[in-house]
Amino acid sequence: MTEPSAATPTDAAPAPTSGLENLLTEARRFPPSPEFAAQANATADLYSWANADRTTFWAEQARELLTWSTPFTQTLDWSDAPFARWFADGRLNAAYNAVDRHVEAGHGDRVALHFEGEGGDTRALTYADLQREVSKAANAIAALGVRTGDRVAIYMPLIPEAVVAMLACARIGAPHSVVFGGFSAEALSSRILDAEATLVITADGGFRRGSASALKPAVDEALAKGAPSVQHVLVVRRTGQPVEWTEGRDVWWHDAVEAASAQHAPVEVEAEHPLFILYTSGTTGKPKGIFHTTGGYLAQAAYTHLNVFDLKPETDVYWCTADIGWVTGHTYVVYGPLVNGATQVIYEGTPDTPHRGRWWEIVQKYGVTILYTAPTAIRTCMKWGEEIPGQFDLSSLRVLGSVGEPINPEAWTWYRRVIGGDRTPVVDTWWQTETGAIMISPLPGVTEAKPGSAQVPLPGIAADVLDDDAKPVPNGAGGYLVLTEPWPSMLRGIWGDPERYKDTYWSRFPGMYFAGDGAKKDEDGDIWLLGRVDDVMNVSGHRLSTTEIESALVSHPWVAEAAVVGATDETTGQAVVAFVILRGDATEAAGSDAATVQQTLRDHVAREIGPIAKPRQILVVAELPKTRSGKIMRRLLRDVAEHRQVGDATTLADSSVMDLIAAGLNKPAASSD
Ligand code: WT7
């Protein structure tokens, strides 16, 4: 067995996530049951079909799974690589594909969304309801001046109006930019500015951990920083909290949408028309506006949702627990399931409100058959104990999915045994905001599953693991994950920054897409993901940039310098640990109180980025370990944060620094909430 670090020798080499050290010794195998295999949507011949002619394979998927107002005749144009054009001469509308065509096909009475509010309020929207609501909302936002091509920012809790708002934008061809409701006013502001949004759709607030939490004030604060492009703010009343109102700018959703006509003709757009922008953390301080276009994205969203989850739209009840603020919510709450005509559950709240069995109660109540969630949630449930899910009837479940970070074999087998009753396939799905849809995953009726491994590229997808010299590694060895062929739902770029797109993804290994993940091939050639190899952390399946948090820290007047690392955490995968050097006068200002420094800086990061970015620990140090060229050696800091013997420090400009840091650590300083 080769050490992952042998193939990832950069300073930013990944720290193995909990349990991953033992990955390749994992010998348990879970083949699909004959009953499952016999009824599965995807069979093994999908691989040979796709391998025989990848382009034609995708063209057939796109024709089969989508309704085109103008059929395409060209499949892939890669002549201007890495800028791809898929199905470019075809025209279609995303909302029509997600909603209207199901009503036209006679499925208007099928429930599209079972909404479960945190407080227990529920609503069911059929496809006919959705068609009416989306049409009204499209008319309402058009009346507010939104035109095809304009960008709309959406900052909402997970309520049906959020899905309606996204589809209303898609209906008029106005790319949406959803900003996770947990992000700060500061983060919202920078995203609104970068996308030059003309409209912001928000809510007074949402319900979180048993109480109303406000959203509208963050929008007011973001716009107060200056946002010349924004004409209007459309506000859904969800909690009934009092809100400040800017006359002429702010409009209530219930006034505008309820008064609007329910007739709206979806705008046909070109396949390459942008559908959405979604900001994600990169290795620099500035988040990247990843943008996706319509035809290719929808084709792969539908294809993966149908085959990876084995969806049967007439009988399944599907539930993906992601928020619409992340790509998982875009592809596997909104576009994939709705384009496939699925019935799904959406839930506003947290898994432990009002009790730790809430998720399982929801599974039982709606008879959920397919569940898609993140390893961090599974590990949290493991910690709470299996007697909690044991109190509910989970026998409706037939497929379980995992996404967002590597799933350790223990969590995988627990998920299958305790939640899946030892009978359901578990699919570990690897993908990214940039890939738009699932790329590497078992097929539940075909693949003999290995706990902890995403295993194989889906039919139509080509991936490899390369060493530093861009050579594919042999089985049993590790390196960098790359995608070697373009795919329909690939990002089309970084909004407004084509050079950064080329540099970030296409320059490390020319001609290939560099994912930023470390990976290994096992003896069978199956792929095991090992975590990021760049300065990106993964905390509870959410992507955070070390540099972005460092920038937030140094923007505080007390901080002279900061270095942030992702340290292994049993539940969240990684946790943010910050090392800071304080300015001379800061110690005085803080009254030399370590707890005050910690609290102040943690709150500051929450205000600058959002509570998810709050460091678990902030350690005040006198120096940071740097190379002679001035680069911070995060690898050494990670050793400290993970309480390991500090590794090779010979390239440090001043090798005594690590002794100082380690000595400082023996003083009690840590805290967390
Ligand atoms: C990063 C992408 C994909 C939707 C949610 C996250 C990590 C994602 C897996 C998996 C191991 C995974 C990777 C990737 N990741 N899924 N099944 N096994 N790692 O989207 O925020 O764009 O983050 O999440 O490191 O690069 P994202």
mmCIF file with all atom_site columns, N, CA, C and O in Angstrom, residues 33 231-232 235 268 639 657:
data_model
loop_
_atom_site.group_PDB
_atom_site.id
_atom_site.type_symbol
_atom_site.label_atom_id
_atom_site.label_alt_id
_atom_site.label_comp_id
_atom_site.label_asym_id
_atom_site.label_entity_id
_atom_site.label_seq_id
_atom_site.pdbx_PDB_ins_code
_atom_site.Cartn_x
_atom_site.Cartn_y
_atom_site.Cartn_z
_atom_site.occupancy
_atom_site.B_iso_or_equiv
_atom_site.pdbx_formal_charge
_atom_site.auth_seq_id
_atom_site.auth_comp_id
_atom_site.auth_asym_id
_atom_site.auth_atom_id
_atom_site.pdbx_PDB_model_num
ATOM 1  N N  . SER A 1 33  ? -28.740 -7.060 -4.765  1.00 0.00 ? 33  SER A N  1
ATOM 2  C CA . SER A 1 33  ? -29.524 -8.293 -4.668  1.00 0.00 ? 33  SER A CA 1
ATOM 3  C C  . SER A 1 33  ? -30.065 -8.621 -6.060  1.00 0.00 ? 33  SER A C  1
ATOM 4  O O  . SER A 1 33  ? -30.261 -7.721 -6.878  1.00 0.00 ? 33  SER A O  1
ATOM 5  N N  . GLN A 1 231 ? -32.618 46.423 -8.703  1.00 0.00 ? 231 GLN A N  1
ATOM 6  C CA . GLN A 1 231 ? -33.798 47.286 -8.826  1.00 0.00 ? 231 GLN A CA 1
ATOM 7  C C  . GLN A 1 231 ? -34.828 46.989 -7.741  1.00 0.00 ? 231 GLN A C  1
ATOM 8  O O  . GLN A 1 231 ? -35.468 47.883 -7.229  1.00 0.00 ? 231 GLN A O  1
ATOM 9  N N  . HIS A 1 232 ? -35.009 45.696 -7.468  1.00 0.00 ? 232 HIS A N  1
ATOM 10 C CA . HIS A 1 232 ? -36.076 45.307 -6.550  1.00 0.00 ? 232 HIS A CA 1
ATOM 11 C C  . HIS A 1 232 ? -35.656 44.154 -5.647  1.00 0.00 ? 232 HIS A C  1
ATOM 12 O O  . HIS A 1 232 ? -34.751 43.391 -5.986  1.00 0.00 ? 232 HIS A O  1
ATOM 13 N N  . VAL A 1 235 ? -39.975 39.729 -1.514  1.00 0.00 ? 235 VAL A N  1
ATOM 14 C CA . VAL A 1 235 ? -39.860 39.140 -0.172  1.00 0.00 ? 235 VAL A CA 1
ATOM 15 C C  . VAL A 1 235 ? -41.026 38.187 0.124   1.00 0.00 ? 235 VAL A C  1
ATOM 16 O O  . VAL A 1 235 ? -42.190 38.601 0.125   1.00 0.00 ? 235 VAL A O  1
ATOM 17 N N  . GLU A 1 268 ? -38.019 30.023 -24.860 1.00 0.00 ? 268 GLU A N  1
ATOM 18 C CA . GLU A 1 268 ? -37.080 29.047 -25.432 1.00 0.00 ? 268 GLU A CA 1
ATOM 19 C C  . GLU A 1 268 ? -35.706 29.674 -25.495 1.00 0.00 ? 268 GLU A C  1
ATOM 20 O O  . GLU A 1 268 ? -35.555 30.759 -26.037 1.00 0.00 ? 268 GLU A O  1
ATOM 21 N N  . ASP A 1 639 ? -0.357  19.222 11.187  1.00 0.00 ? 639 ASP A N  1
ATOM 22 C CA . ASP A 1 639 ? 0.185   18.251 12.144  1.00 0.00 ? 639 ASP A CA 1
ATOM 23 C C  . ASP A 1 639 ? -0.120  18.703 13.567  1.00 0.00 ? 639 ASP A C  1
ATOM 24 O O  . ASP A 1 639 ? -0.554  17.912 14.408  1.00 0.00 ? 639 ASP A O  1
ATOM 25 N N  . VAL A 1 657 ? 10.559  27.779 14.704  1.00 0.00 ? 657 VAL A N  1
ATOM 26 C CA . VAL A 1 657 ? 9.185   28.265 14.800  1.00 0.00 ? 657 VAL A CA 1
ATOM 27 C C  . VAL A 1 657 ? 8.224   27.194 15.299  1.00 0.00 ? 657 VAL A C  1
ATOM 28 O O  . VAL A 1 657 ? 7.372   27.444 16.149  1.00 0.00 ? 657 VAL A O  1
#
